[in-house]
Amino acid sequence: MTLTPPIQFDRASGVLQGVNLWERAMACALVVGSKISSSFSHRGYNMCANLLRKTLPVRDIVVKMNDDALFAFPYGDGYWSKLLNRTFSYEDELELLFRNSIDVDYTLLDCGANYGYWSVLVSSAPFGSHKAIAIEPSFDNFAKLANNARINGDRFEVIKCAIGSQRGTAHLSGTKHEAFSIAGDPNAGGEEVPVISLDNLLEDGKVSMAGKYLIKLDVEGVEIEAIKGGARLLQGDSVIMCEEHGNDPQHTVSRYILDHTPLKLIVHDPATNRFETVTELSILDRIKVSTHVGYNVFGTSSAFWLDRFNSLNASAARRTH
């Protein structure tokens, strides 16, 4: 735990508290850097922010995301410092679905939760105070995830493990906290972590087939194995939200969902602001414009959630007329 009190930042008002002059100057630099780099998908931002971070004392910052959501991370962190830019929005297509599902009694399964950003938000009152289970294998990341659960009243559950095709163990490796993976060479070292499947959550009584689930699979190269391990759960009222990386011209995850599962594949098209059902993958060639970021695709066989996507499209159409 950091000994010095954390910096406080309110995204609604822009007020930054508890900083010295150098830390305030760094905040301005981080915001300007985010605004400038946003025009080219923040390429280079993480690296520059992490270099600046080396000039800062080790402290956490707690960002007030809304009146019922606090999100803490190390000050200057290259991945999360974009939140200091109040015009920055993170994973718009997910927020669109979450905000339009406030009235649905669902549980978020936040797999590869990192520090718990979506678990914090989805369990907050403005998002409907939903149940969330945040699953993260990394020892260091899990400590920060557990801290974010604590500062939000322990309102979501945290589980330290990786998600795969079946129960077991794996080696977690990587150099960036947002990109740790169990997909690498098991002999290359790294942290040994337990692995469970989505269907193990059914067996362990964490979830039931009667529930509704939004399942975020941010599992860095193990998406297909995770989908295989959730065959039973995905027969119910579940939606998987998977990352399609911009540097994969083969659209491997989407191709697997389309060709090897009973799930309908859906993608949010920024050009139309609609959730489009994908029948062939050329639409992703147009949407995946940047090679160094991820794009979320959705898979579901649930009539309930398919109707929900249709309702979202109808609402978008009404707003544009």
PDB file of C-alpha atoms in Angstrom:
ATOM      1  CA  MET A   1       0.000   0.000   0.000  1.00  0.00           C
ATOM      2  CA  THR A   2       1.182   3.545  -0.748  1.00  0.00           C
ATOM      3  CA  LEU A   3       2.072   5.392   2.455  1.00  0.00           C
ATOM      4  CA  THR A   4       1.315   8.915   1.225  1.00  0.00           C
ATOM      5  CA  PRO A   5      -2.372   9.832   0.791  1.00  0.00           C
ATOM      6  CA  PRO A   6      -3.607   9.424  -2.774  1.00  0.00           C
ATOM      7  CA  ILE A   7      -4.187  12.327  -5.127  1.00  0.00           C
ATOM      8  CA  GLN A   8      -7.885  13.019  -5.773  1.00  0.00           C
ATOM      9  CA  PHE A   9      -9.353  13.876  -9.178  1.00  0.00           C
ATOM     10  CA  ASP A  10     -13.003  14.549  -9.972  1.00  0.00           C
ATOM     11  CA  ARG A  11     -13.765  13.898 -13.640  1.00  0.00           C
ATOM     12  CA  ALA A  12     -17.023  15.854 -13.494  1.00  0.00           C
ATOM     13  CA  SER A  13     -15.529  19.088 -12.152  1.00  0.00           C
ATOM     14  CA  GLY A  14     -11.891  18.669 -13.197  1.00  0.00           C
ATOM     15  CA  VAL A  15     -10.719  19.460  -9.651  1.00  0.00           C
ATOM     16  CA  LEU A  16      -7.330  17.919  -8.785  1.00  0.00           C
ATOM     17  CA  GLN A  17      -6.467  17.834  -5.081  1.00  0.00           C
ATOM     18  CA  GLY A  18      -3.520  16.787  -2.962  1.00  0.00           C
ATOM     19  CA  VAL A  19      -0.767  17.520  -5.509  1.00  0.00           C
ATOM     20  CA  ASN A  20       2.424  19.536  -5.366  1.00  0.00           C
ATOM     21  CA  LEU A  21       3.424  21.927  -8.162  1.00  0.00           C
ATOM     22  CA  TRP A  22       5.399  19.306 -10.088  1.00  0.00           C
ATOM     23  CA  GLU A  23       2.564  16.760  -9.867  1.00  0.00           C
ATOM     24  CA  ARG A  24       0.088  19.403 -11.073  1.00  0.00           C
ATOM     25  CA  ALA A  25       2.385  20.265 -14.003  1.00  0.00           C
ATOM     26  CA  MET A  26       2.591  16.571 -14.851  1.00  0.00           C
ATOM     27  CA  ALA A  27      -1.216  16.360 -14.819  1.00  0.00           C
ATOM     28  CA  CYS A  28      -1.349  19.172 -17.388  1.00  0.00           C
ATOM     29  CA  ALA A  29       1.236  17.375 -19.530  1.00  0.00           C
ATOM     30  CA  LEU A  30      -0.688  14.105 -19.314  1.00  0.00           C
ATOM     31  CA  VAL A  31      -3.929  15.808 -20.360  1.00  0.00           C
ATOM     32  CA  VAL A  32      -2.323  17.704 -23.251  1.00  0.00           C
ATOM     33  CA  GLY A  33      -0.592  14.525 -24.395  1.00  0.00           C
ATOM     34  CA  SER A  34      -3.880  12.635 -24.374  1.00  0.00           C
ATOM     35  CA  LYS A  35      -5.688  15.338 -26.337  1.00  0.00           C
ATOM     36  CA  ILE A  36      -2.956  15.572 -28.966  1.00  0.00           C
ATOM     37  CA  SER A  37      -2.486  11.807 -29.344  1.00  0.00           C
ATOM     38  CA  SER A  38      -6.248  11.108 -29.446  1.00  0.00           C
ATOM     39  CA  SER A  39      -6.236  12.041 -33.137  1.00  0.00           C
ATOM     40  CA  PHE A  40      -3.995   9.041 -33.837  1.00  0.00           C
ATOM     41  CA  SER A  41      -5.499   6.529 -31.340  1.00  0.00           C
ATOM     42  CA  HIS A  42      -3.117   7.596 -28.532  1.00  0.00           C
ATOM     43  CA  ARG A  43      -0.140   6.013 -30.272  1.00  0.00           C
ATOM     44  CA  GLY A  44       2.966   6.677 -28.152  1.00  0.00           C
ATOM     45  CA  TYR A  45       0.993   8.084 -25.220  1.00  0.00           C
ATOM     46  CA  ASN A  46       1.564   5.147 -22.872  1.00  0.00           C
ATOM     47  CA  MET A  47       5.324   5.204 -23.428  1.00  0.00           C
ATOM     48  CA  CYS A  48       5.603   8.968 -22.858  1.00  0.00           C
ATOM     49  CA  ALA A  49       3.397   8.874 -19.768  1.00  0.00           C
ATOM     50  CA  ASN A  50       5.430   6.046 -18.263  1.00  0.00           C
ATOM     51  CA  LEU A  51       8.619   8.047 -18.847  1.00  0.00           C
ATOM     52  CA  LEU A  52       7.105  11.068 -17.084  1.00  0.00           C
ATOM     53  CA  ARG A  53       6.009   8.799 -14.263  1.00  0.00           C
ATOM     54  CA  LYS A  54       9.667   8.110 -13.421  1.00  0.00           C
ATOM     55  CA  THR A  55      10.003  11.765 -12.363  1.00  0.00           C
ATOM     56  CA  LEU A  56       7.089  11.498  -9.914  1.00  0.00           C
ATOM     57  CA  PRO A  57       6.985  10.208  -6.353  1.00  0.00           C
ATOM     58  CA  VAL A  58       5.225   6.862  -6.027  1.00  0.00           C
ATOM     59  CA  ARG A  59       1.602   7.702  -5.243  1.00  0.00           C
ATOM     60  CA  ASP A  60      -1.864   6.572  -6.168  1.00  0.00           C
ATOM     61  CA  ILE A  61      -4.499   8.787  -7.712  1.00  0.00           C
ATOM     62  CA  VAL A  62      -8.176   8.164  -6.996  1.00  0.00           C
ATOM     63  CA  VAL A  63     -10.399   9.280  -9.858  1.00  0.00           C
ATOM     64  CA  LYS A  64     -14.025  10.020  -9.031  1.00  0.00           C
ATOM     65  CA  MET A  65     -15.730   8.560 -12.116  1.00  0.00           C
ATOM     66  CA  ASN A  66     -19.222   9.489 -10.967  1.00  0.00           C
ATOM     67  CA  ASP A  67     -20.943  10.194  -7.650  1.00  0.00           C
ATOM     68  CA  ASP A  68     -20.761   6.499  -6.721  1.00  0.00           C
ATOM     69  CA  ALA A  69     -17.533   5.281  -8.360  1.00  0.00           C
ATOM     70  CA  LEU A  70     -13.888   5.674  -7.326  1.00  0.00           C
ATOM     71  CA  PHE A  71     -11.069   4.222  -9.416  1.00  0.00           C
ATOM     72  CA  ALA A  72      -7.488   4.183  -8.088  1.00  0.00           C
ATOM     73  CA  PHE A  73      -4.264   3.573  -9.996  1.00  0.00           C
ATOM     74  CA  PRO A  74      -0.602   4.652  -9.699  1.00  0.00           C
ATOM     75  CA  TYR A  75      -0.228   8.327 -10.606  1.00  0.00           C
ATOM     76  CA  GLY A  76       1.305   8.707 -14.048  1.00  0.00           C
ATOM     77  CA  ASP A  77       0.376   5.198 -15.200  1.00  0.00           C
ATOM     78  CA  GLY A  78       0.572   5.195 -18.991  1.00  0.00           C
ATOM     79  CA  TYR A  79      -2.570   3.166 -19.569  1.00  0.00           C
ATOM     80  CA  TRP A  80      -4.999   4.817 -17.151  1.00  0.00           C
ATOM     81  CA  SER A  81      -3.739   8.414 -17.028  1.00  0.00           C
ATOM     82  CA  LYS A  82      -5.856   9.194 -20.107  1.00  0.00           C
ATOM     83  CA  LEU A  83      -8.724   9.451 -17.599  1.00  0.00           C
ATOM     84  CA  LEU A  84      -7.275  12.824 -16.533  1.00  0.00           C
ATOM     85  CA  ASN A  85      -8.423  14.065 -19.936  1.00  0.00           C
ATOM     86  CA  ARG A  86     -12.117  14.669 -19.275  1.00  0.00           C
ATOM     87  CA  THR A  87     -12.966  14.385 -22.986  1.00  0.00           C
ATOM     88  CA  PHE A  88     -11.471  10.883 -23.170  1.00  0.00           C
ATOM     89  CA  SER A  89     -13.900   7.970 -23.156  1.00  0.00           C
ATOM     90  CA  TYR A  90     -12.835   4.377 -22.655  1.00  0.00           C
ATOM     91  CA  GLU A  91     -14.328   1.547 -24.740  1.00  0.00           C
ATOM     92  CA  ASP A  92     -17.347   3.506 -25.965  1.00  0.00           C
ATOM     93  CA  GLU A  93     -19.135   0.473 -27.358  1.00  0.00           C
ATOM     94  CA  LEU A  94     -19.124  -1.228 -23.950  1.00  0.00           C
ATOM     95  CA  GLU A  95     -20.314   1.878 -22.146  1.00  0.00           C
ATOM     96  CA  LEU A  96     -23.159   2.180 -24.649  1.00  0.00           C
ATOM     97  CA  LEU A  97     -24.353  -1.337 -23.849  1.00  0.00           C
ATOM     98  CA  PHE A  98     -23.871  -0.934 -20.077  1.00  0.00           C
ATOM     99  CA  ARG A  99     -25.706   2.400 -19.939  1.00  0.00           C
ATOM    100  CA  ASN A 100     -28.598   0.995 -21.938  1.00  0.00           C
ATOM    101  CA  SER A 101     -28.862  -2.097 -19.720  1.00  0.00           C
ATOM    102  CA  ILE A 102     -29.328  -0.239 -16.419  1.00  0.00           C
ATOM    103  CA  ASP A 103     -32.825  -1.727 -16.040  1.00  0.00           C
ATOM    104  CA  VAL A 104     -31.680  -5.323 -16.736  1.00  0.00           C
ATOM    105  CA  ASP A 105     -30.932  -7.620 -13.789  1.00  0.00           C
ATOM    106  CA  TYR A 106     -27.561  -8.874 -15.039  1.00  0.00           C
ATOM    107  CA  THR A 107     -24.170  -9.737 -13.560  1.00  0.00           C
ATOM    108  CA  LEU A 108     -20.902  -8.539 -15.080  1.00  0.00           C
ATOM    109  CA  LEU A 109     -18.208 -11.215 -15.326  1.00  0.00           C
ATOM    110  CA  ASP A 110     -15.112  -9.034 -15.680  1.00  0.00           C
ATOM    111  CA  CYS A 111     -12.470 -11.508 -16.889  1.00  0.00           C
ATOM    112  CA  GLY A 112      -8.987 -10.037 -17.064  1.00  0.00           C
ATOM    113  CA  ALA A 113     -10.286  -7.224 -14.890  1.00  0.00           C
ATOM    114  CA  ASN A 114      -6.915  -5.455 -14.485  1.00  0.00           C
ATOM    115  CA  TYR A 115      -7.611  -2.797 -11.801  1.00  0.00           C
ATOM    116  CA  GLY A 116     -11.394  -3.238 -12.079  1.00  0.00           C
ATOM    117  CA  TYR A 117     -12.487  -0.229 -14.137  1.00  0.00           C
ATOM    118  CA  TRP A 118     -15.681  -1.789 -15.462  1.00  0.00           C
ATOM    119  CA  SER A 119     -16.514  -3.584 -12.217  1.00  0.00           C
ATOM    120  CA  VAL A 120     -16.295  -0.247 -10.392  1.00  0.00           C
ATOM    121  CA  LEU A 121     -18.553   1.488 -12.910  1.00  0.00           C
ATOM    122  CA  VAL A 122     -21.135  -1.255 -13.515  1.00  0.00           C
ATOM    123  CA  SER A 123     -21.634  -1.730  -9.765  1.00  0.00           C
ATOM    124  CA  SER A 124     -22.179   2.031  -9.290  1.00  0.00           C
ATOM    125  CA  ALA A 125     -25.642   3.582  -8.971  1.00  0.00           C
ATOM    126  CA  PRO A 126     -25.571   5.556 -12.273  1.00  0.00           C
ATOM    127  CA  PHE A 127     -24.955   2.257 -14.098  1.00  0.00           C
ATOM    128  CA  GLY A 128     -27.651   0.363 -12.175  1.00  0.00           C
ATOM    129  CA  SER A 129     -25.740  -1.001  -9.139  1.00  0.00           C
ATOM    130  CA  HIS A 130     -25.242  -4.367 -10.804  1.00  0.00           C
ATOM    131  CA  LYS A 131     -23.522  -7.376  -9.331  1.00  0.00           C
ATOM    132  CA  ALA A 132     -19.993  -7.862 -10.687  1.00  0.00           C
ATOM    133  CA  ILE A 133     -17.361 -10.563 -10.351  1.00  0.00           C
ATOM    134  CA  ALA A 134     -13.879  -9.291 -11.214  1.00  0.00           C
ATOM    135  CA  ILE A 135     -11.377 -11.998 -12.181  1.00  0.00           C
ATOM    136  CA  GLU A 136      -7.669 -11.133 -12.463  1.00  0.00           C
ATOM    137  CA  PRO A 137      -4.637 -13.468 -12.342  1.00  0.00           C
ATOM    138  CA  SER A 138      -1.720 -11.056 -11.751  1.00  0.00           C
ATOM    139  CA  PHE A 139      -0.535 -10.711  -8.145  1.00  0.00           C
ATOM    140  CA  ASP A 140       0.250  -6.997  -8.558  1.00  0.00           C
ATOM    141  CA  ASN A 141      -2.876  -6.197 -10.554  1.00  0.00           C
ATOM    142  CA  PHE A 142      -5.043  -8.144  -8.129  1.00  0.00           C
ATOM    143  CA  ALA A 143      -3.783  -6.042  -5.196  1.00  0.00           C
ATOM    144  CA  LYS A 144      -4.915  -2.891  -7.028  1.00  0.00           C
ATOM    145  CA  LEU A 145      -8.191  -4.555  -8.031  1.00  0.00           C
ATOM    146  CA  ALA A 146      -8.878  -5.539  -4.413  1.00  0.00           C
ATOM    147  CA  ASN A 147      -8.094  -1.976  -3.335  1.00  0.00           C
ATOM    148  CA  ASN A 148     -10.643  -0.643  -5.828  1.00  0.00           C
ATOM    149  CA  ALA A 149     -13.222  -3.062  -4.459  1.00  0.00           C
ATOM    150  CA  ARG A 150     -12.404  -1.860  -0.926  1.00  0.00           C
ATOM    151  CA  ILE A 151     -12.676   1.881  -1.646  1.00  0.00           C
ATOM    152  CA  ASN A 152     -16.074   1.200  -3.247  1.00  0.00           C
ATOM    153  CA  GLY A 153     -17.415  -0.621  -0.204  1.00  0.00           C
ATOM    154  CA  ASP A 154     -16.493  -4.146  -1.367  1.00  0.00           C
ATOM    155  CA  ARG A 155     -19.616  -4.134  -3.513  1.00  0.00           C
ATOM    156  CA  PHE A 156     -18.142  -6.451  -6.156  1.00  0.00           C
ATOM    157  CA  GLU A 157     -16.444  -9.817  -5.754  1.00  0.00           C
ATOM    158  CA  VAL A 158     -12.807 -10.379  -6.705  1.00  0.00           C
ATOM    159  CA  ILE A 159     -11.235 -13.701  -7.712  1.00  0.00           C
ATOM    160  CA  LYS A 160      -7.512 -14.198  -8.322  1.00  0.00           C
ATOM    161  CA  CYS A 161      -7.178 -16.520 -11.297  1.00  0.00           C
ATOM    162  CA  ALA A 162      -6.937 -16.637 -15.082  1.00  0.00           C
ATOM    163  CA  ILE A 163      -9.718 -17.717 -17.434  1.00  0.00           C
ATOM    164  CA  GLY A 164      -9.077 -20.600 -19.840  1.00  0.00           C
ATOM    165  CA  SER A 165     -10.685 -23.678 -21.318  1.00  0.00           C
ATOM    166  CA  GLN A 166     -10.526 -25.756 -18.131  1.00  0.00           C
ATOM    167  CA  ARG A 167      -9.366 -25.784 -14.531  1.00  0.00           C
ATOM    168  CA  GLY A 168      -5.605 -25.941 -14.006  1.00  0.00           C
ATOM    169  CA  THR A 169      -2.535 -23.723 -13.694  1.00  0.00           C
ATOM    170  CA  ALA A 170      -0.602 -21.573 -16.157  1.00  0.00           C
ATOM    171  CA  HIS A 171       2.307 -19.147 -16.305  1.00  0.00           C
ATOM    172  CA  LEU A 172       1.455 -15.467 -16.604  1.00  0.00           C
ATOM    173  CA  SER A 173       4.017 -13.231 -18.280  1.00  0.00           C
ATOM    174  CA  GLY A 174       4.383  -9.828 -19.893  1.00  0.00           C
ATOM    175  CA  THR A 175       5.911  -6.394 -19.338  1.00  0.00           C
ATOM    176  CA  LYS A 176       2.752  -4.219 -19.321  1.00  0.00           C
ATOM    177  CA  HIS A 177       0.142  -4.585 -16.596  1.00  0.00           C
ATOM    178  CA  GLU A 178      -2.629  -4.180 -19.184  1.00  0.00           C
ATOM    179  CA  ALA A 179      -1.216  -6.964 -21.371  1.00  0.00           C
ATOM    180  CA  PHE A 180      -0.210  -9.841 -19.051  1.00  0.00           C
ATOM    181  CA  SER A 181      -1.061 -13.158 -20.696  1.00  0.00           C
ATOM    182  CA  ILE A 182      -1.027 -16.911 -20.101  1.00  0.00           C
ATOM    183  CA  ALA A 183      -0.727 -17.462 -23.869  1.00  0.00           C
ATOM    184  CA  GLY A 184       3.065 -17.325 -23.967  1.00  0.00           C
ATOM    185  CA  ASP A 185       5.664 -20.083 -23.703  1.00  0.00           C
ATOM    186  CA  PRO A 186       4.986 -21.921 -20.413  1.00  0.00           C
ATOM    187  CA  ASN A 187       8.746 -22.473 -20.017  1.00  0.00           C
ATOM    188  CA  ALA A 188       9.546 -18.763 -20.262  1.00  0.00           C
ATOM    189  CA  GLY A 189       9.033 -18.161 -16.559  1.00  0.00           C
ATOM    190  CA  GLY A 190       6.552 -15.718 -15.121  1.00  0.00           C
ATOM    191  CA  GLU A 191       4.040 -16.003 -12.349  1.00  0.00           C
ATOM    192  CA  GLU A 192       2.248 -19.317 -11.819  1.00  0.00           C
ATOM    193  CA  VAL A 193      -1.488 -18.685 -11.594  1.00  0.00           C
ATOM    194  CA  PRO A 194      -4.595 -20.828 -11.173  1.00  0.00           C
ATOM    195  CA  VAL A 195      -6.899 -21.138 -14.178  1.00  0.00           C
ATOM    196  CA  ILE A 196     -10.654 -21.726 -14.245  1.00  0.00           C
ATOM    197  CA  SER A 197     -13.193 -21.827 -17.066  1.00  0.00           C
ATOM    198  CA  LEU A 198     -16.406 -19.852 -17.317  1.00  0.00           C
ATOM    199  CA  ASP A 199     -18.336 -23.095 -16.854  1.00  0.00           C
ATOM    200  CA  ASN A 200     -16.384 -23.753 -13.633  1.00  0.00           C
ATOM    201  CA  LEU A 201     -18.166 -20.656 -12.270  1.00  0.00           C
ATOM    202  CA  LEU A 202     -21.410 -22.600 -12.757  1.00  0.00           C
ATOM    203  CA  GLU A 203     -19.984 -25.681 -11.025  1.00  0.00           C
ATOM    204  CA  ASP A 204     -18.647 -23.572  -8.149  1.00  0.00           C
ATOM    205  CA  GLY A 205     -22.023 -21.891  -7.592  1.00  0.00           C
ATOM    206  CA  LYS A 206     -20.758 -18.409  -8.481  1.00  0.00           C
ATOM    207  CA  VAL A 207     -23.322 -18.091 -11.292  1.00  0.00           C
ATOM    208  CA  SER A 208     -26.414 -19.980 -12.436  1.00  0.00           C
ATOM    209  CA  MET A 209     -27.942 -20.772 -15.819  1.00  0.00           C
ATOM    210  CA  ALA A 210     -31.023 -18.789 -14.790  1.00  0.00           C
ATOM    211  CA  GLY A 211     -29.127 -15.494 -14.674  1.00  0.00           C
ATOM    212  CA  LYS A 212     -28.298 -12.864 -17.276  1.00  0.00           C
ATOM    213  CA  TYR A 213     -24.613 -12.112 -17.864  1.00  0.00           C
ATOM    214  CA  LEU A 214     -22.412  -9.638 -19.662  1.00  0.00           C
ATOM    215  CA  ILE A 215     -19.007 -11.325 -19.906  1.00  0.00           C
ATOM    216  CA  LYS A 216     -15.965  -9.182 -20.658  1.00  0.00           C
ATOM    217  CA  LEU A 217     -13.151 -11.370 -21.964  1.00  0.00           C
ATOM    218  CA  ASP A 218     -10.035  -9.199 -21.892  1.00  0.00           C
ATOM    219  CA  VAL A 219      -7.752 -12.213 -21.652  1.00  0.00           C
ATOM    220  CA  GLU A 220      -4.875 -11.292 -23.988  1.00  0.00           C
ATOM    221  CA  GLY A 221      -4.730 -14.072 -26.560  1.00  0.00           C
ATOM    222  CA  VAL A 222      -6.757 -16.715 -24.711  1.00  0.00           C
ATOM    223  CA  GLU A 223     -10.189 -15.576 -25.947  1.00  0.00           C
ATOM    224  CA  ILE A 224     -10.867 -18.717 -27.982  1.00  0.00           C
ATOM    225  CA  GLU A 225      -9.891 -21.025 -25.115  1.00  0.00           C
ATOM    226  CA  ALA A 226     -12.124 -18.982 -22.781  1.00  0.00           C
ATOM    227  CA  ILE A 227     -15.059 -19.290 -25.199  1.00  0.00           C
ATOM    228  CA  LYS A 228     -14.522 -23.061 -25.408  1.00  0.00           C
ATOM    229  CA  GLY A 229     -14.568 -23.211 -21.599  1.00  0.00           C
ATOM    230  CA  GLY A 230     -17.911 -21.378 -21.435  1.00  0.00           C
ATOM    231  CA  ALA A 231     -19.992 -23.523 -23.795  1.00  0.00           C
ATOM    232  CA  ARG A 232     -22.694 -24.229 -21.175  1.00  0.00           C
ATOM    233  CA  LEU A 233     -22.911 -20.695 -19.790  1.00  0.00           C
ATOM    234  CA  LEU A 234     -23.092 -19.234 -23.292  1.00  0.00           C
ATOM    235  CA  GLN A 235     -26.216 -21.300 -24.039  1.00  0.00           C
ATOM    236  CA  GLY A 236     -28.105 -19.040 -21.634  1.00  0.00           C
ATOM    237  CA  ASP A 237     -28.768 -15.298 -21.485  1.00  0.00           C
ATOM    238  CA  SER A 238     -25.116 -14.290 -21.852  1.00  0.00           C
ATOM    239  CA  VAL A 239     -23.155 -11.920 -24.044  1.00  0.00           C
ATOM    240  CA  ILE A 240     -19.404 -12.257 -24.472  1.00  0.00           C
ATOM    241  CA  MET A 241     -17.469  -9.069 -25.167  1.00  0.00           C
ATOM    242  CA  CYS A 242     -14.092  -9.942 -26.711  1.00  0.00           C
ATOM    243  CA  GLU A 243     -11.200  -7.876 -27.903  1.00  0.00           C
ATOM    244  CA  GLU A 244     -10.315  -8.063 -31.594  1.00  0.00           C
ATOM    245  CA  HIS A 245      -6.829  -6.625 -31.849  1.00  0.00           C
ATOM    246  CA  GLY A 246      -6.199  -4.080 -34.560  1.00  0.00           C
ATOM    247  CA  ASN A 247      -2.960  -5.824 -35.574  1.00  0.00           C
ATOM    248  CA  ASP A 248      -4.791  -9.056 -36.489  1.00  0.00           C
ATOM    249  CA  PRO A 249      -5.926  -8.782 -40.134  1.00  0.00           C
ATOM    250  CA  GLN A 250      -7.297 -12.324 -39.930  1.00  0.00           C
ATOM    251  CA  HIS A 251      -9.841 -11.305 -37.252  1.00  0.00           C
ATOM    252  CA  THR A 252      -9.077 -14.577 -35.475  1.00  0.00           C
ATOM    253  CA  VAL A 253     -11.469 -14.248 -32.545  1.00  0.00           C
ATOM    254  CA  SER A 254     -14.395 -13.085 -34.674  1.00  0.00           C
ATOM    255  CA  ARG A 255     -13.713 -15.796 -37.240  1.00  0.00           C
ATOM    256  CA  TYR A 256     -13.842 -18.427 -34.488  1.00  0.00           C
ATOM    257  CA  ILE A 257     -17.134 -17.081 -33.099  1.00  0.00           C
ATOM    258  CA  LEU A 258     -18.639 -16.978 -36.582  1.00  0.00           C
ATOM    259  CA  ASP A 259     -17.422 -20.375 -37.808  1.00  0.00           C
ATOM    260  CA  HIS A 260     -17.231 -22.536 -34.694  1.00  0.00           C
ATOM    261  CA  THR A 261     -19.885 -21.410 -32.219  1.00  0.00           C
ATOM    262  CA  PRO A 262     -23.676 -21.047 -32.271  1.00  0.00           C
ATOM    263  CA  LEU A 263     -23.303 -17.398 -31.238  1.00  0.00           C
ATOM    264  CA  LYS A 264     -24.353 -14.479 -33.393  1.00  0.00           C
ATOM    265  CA  LEU A 265     -21.432 -12.095 -33.901  1.00  0.00           C
ATOM    266  CA  ILE A 266     -22.163  -8.393 -33.393  1.00  0.00           C
ATOM    267  CA  VAL A 267     -19.958  -5.343 -33.747  1.00  0.00           C
ATOM    268  CA  HIS A 268     -20.606  -1.678 -33.063  1.00  0.00           C
ATOM    269  CA  ASP A 269     -20.086   0.289 -36.264  1.00  0.00           C
ATOM    270  CA  PRO A 270     -19.027   3.883 -35.477  1.00  0.00           C
ATOM    271  CA  ALA A 271     -20.042   4.953 -38.988  1.00  0.00           C
ATOM    272  CA  THR A 272     -23.706   4.066 -38.400  1.00  0.00           C
ATOM    273  CA  ASN A 273     -23.708   4.093 -34.566  1.00  0.00           C
ATOM    274  CA  ARG A 274     -25.461   0.728 -34.811  1.00  0.00           C
ATOM    275  CA  PHE A 275     -24.719  -2.732 -33.447  1.00  0.00           C
ATOM    276  CA  GLU A 276     -24.425  -4.679 -36.688  1.00  0.00           C
ATOM    277  CA  THR A 277     -24.819  -8.453 -36.969  1.00  0.00           C
ATOM    278  CA  VAL A 278     -21.736  -9.735 -38.769  1.00  0.00           C
ATOM    279  CA  THR A 279     -22.244 -12.367 -41.450  1.00  0.00           C
ATOM    280  CA  GLU A 280     -18.902 -11.856 -43.170  1.00  0.00           C
ATOM    281  CA  LEU A 281     -15.772 -10.299 -41.786  1.00  0.00           C
ATOM    282  CA  SER A 282     -14.993  -7.527 -44.276  1.00  0.00           C
ATOM    283  CA  ILE A 283     -16.874  -5.059 -42.037  1.00  0.00           C
ATOM    284  CA  LEU A 284     -14.011  -5.464 -39.531  1.00  0.00           C
ATOM    285  CA  ASP A 285     -11.470  -4.406 -42.174  1.00  0.00           C
ATOM    286  CA  ARG A 286     -13.247  -1.042 -42.218  1.00  0.00           C
ATOM    287  CA  ILE A 287     -13.794  -0.701 -38.447  1.00  0.00           C
ATOM    288  CA  LYS A 288     -10.306  -1.774 -37.290  1.00  0.00           C
ATOM    289  CA  VAL A 289      -8.494   1.345 -38.470  1.00  0.00           C
ATOM    290  CA  SER A 290      -5.633   1.347 -35.956  1.00  0.00           C
ATOM    291  CA  THR A 291      -3.184  -1.533 -35.617  1.00  0.00           C
ATOM    292  CA  HIS A 292      -2.158  -0.874 -32.008  1.00  0.00           C
ATOM    293  CA  VAL A 293      -5.520  -0.827 -30.223  1.00  0.00           C
ATOM    294  CA  GLY A 294      -8.267  -3.349 -29.542  1.00  0.00           C
ATOM    295  CA  TYR A 295     -11.845  -3.382 -30.816  1.00  0.00           C
ATOM    296  CA  ASN A 296     -14.626  -5.131 -28.937  1.00  0.00           C
ATOM    297  CA  VAL A 297     -16.916  -7.625 -30.645  1.00  0.00           C
ATOM    298  CA  PHE A 298     -19.955  -9.268 -29.079  1.00  0.00           C
ATOM    299  CA  GLY A 299     -21.243 -12.824 -29.246  1.00  0.00           C
ATOM    300  CA  THR A 300     -24.592 -14.117 -28.024  1.00  0.00           C
ATOM    301  CA  SER A 301     -27.227 -16.735 -28.741  1.00  0.00           C
ATOM    302  CA  SER A 302     -29.695 -15.171 -26.302  1.00  0.00           C
ATOM    303  CA  ALA A 303     -33.017 -13.966 -27.724  1.00  0.00           C
ATOM    304  CA  PHE A 304     -33.211 -11.525 -24.809  1.00  0.00           C
ATOM    305  CA  TRP A 305     -29.875  -9.864 -25.568  1.00  0.00           C
ATOM    306  CA  LEU A 306     -30.415  -9.917 -29.351  1.00  0.00           C
ATOM    307  CA  ASP A 307     -33.656  -8.040 -28.773  1.00  0.00           C
ATOM    308  CA  ARG A 308     -31.735  -5.629 -26.557  1.00  0.00           C
ATOM    309  CA  PHE A 309     -29.256  -4.886 -29.351  1.00  0.00           C
ATOM    310  CA  ASN A 310     -32.179  -4.291 -31.727  1.00  0.00           C
ATOM    311  CA  SER A 311     -33.723  -1.869 -29.208  1.00  0.00           C
ATOM    312  CA  LEU A 312     -30.413  -0.008 -28.952  1.00  0.00           C
ATOM    313  CA  ASN A 313     -30.368   0.383 -32.737  1.00  0.00           C
ATOM    314  CA  ALA A 314     -33.956   1.636 -32.743  1.00  0.00           C
ATOM    315  CA  SER A 315     -33.088   4.201 -30.060  1.00  0.00           C
ATOM    316  CA  ALA A 316     -30.062   5.354 -32.064  1.00  0.00           C
ATOM    317  CA  ALA A 317     -32.226   5.724 -35.172  1.00  0.00           C
ATOM    318  CA  ARG A 318     -34.769   7.855 -33.271  1.00  0.00           C
ATOM    319  CA  ARG A 319     -32.012  10.151 -31.980  1.00  0.00           C
ATOM    320  CA  THR A 320     -30.727  10.805 -35.497  1.00  0.00           C
ATOM    321  CA  HIS A 321     -34.157  11.816 -36.870  1.00  0.00           C
TER     322      HIS A 321
END
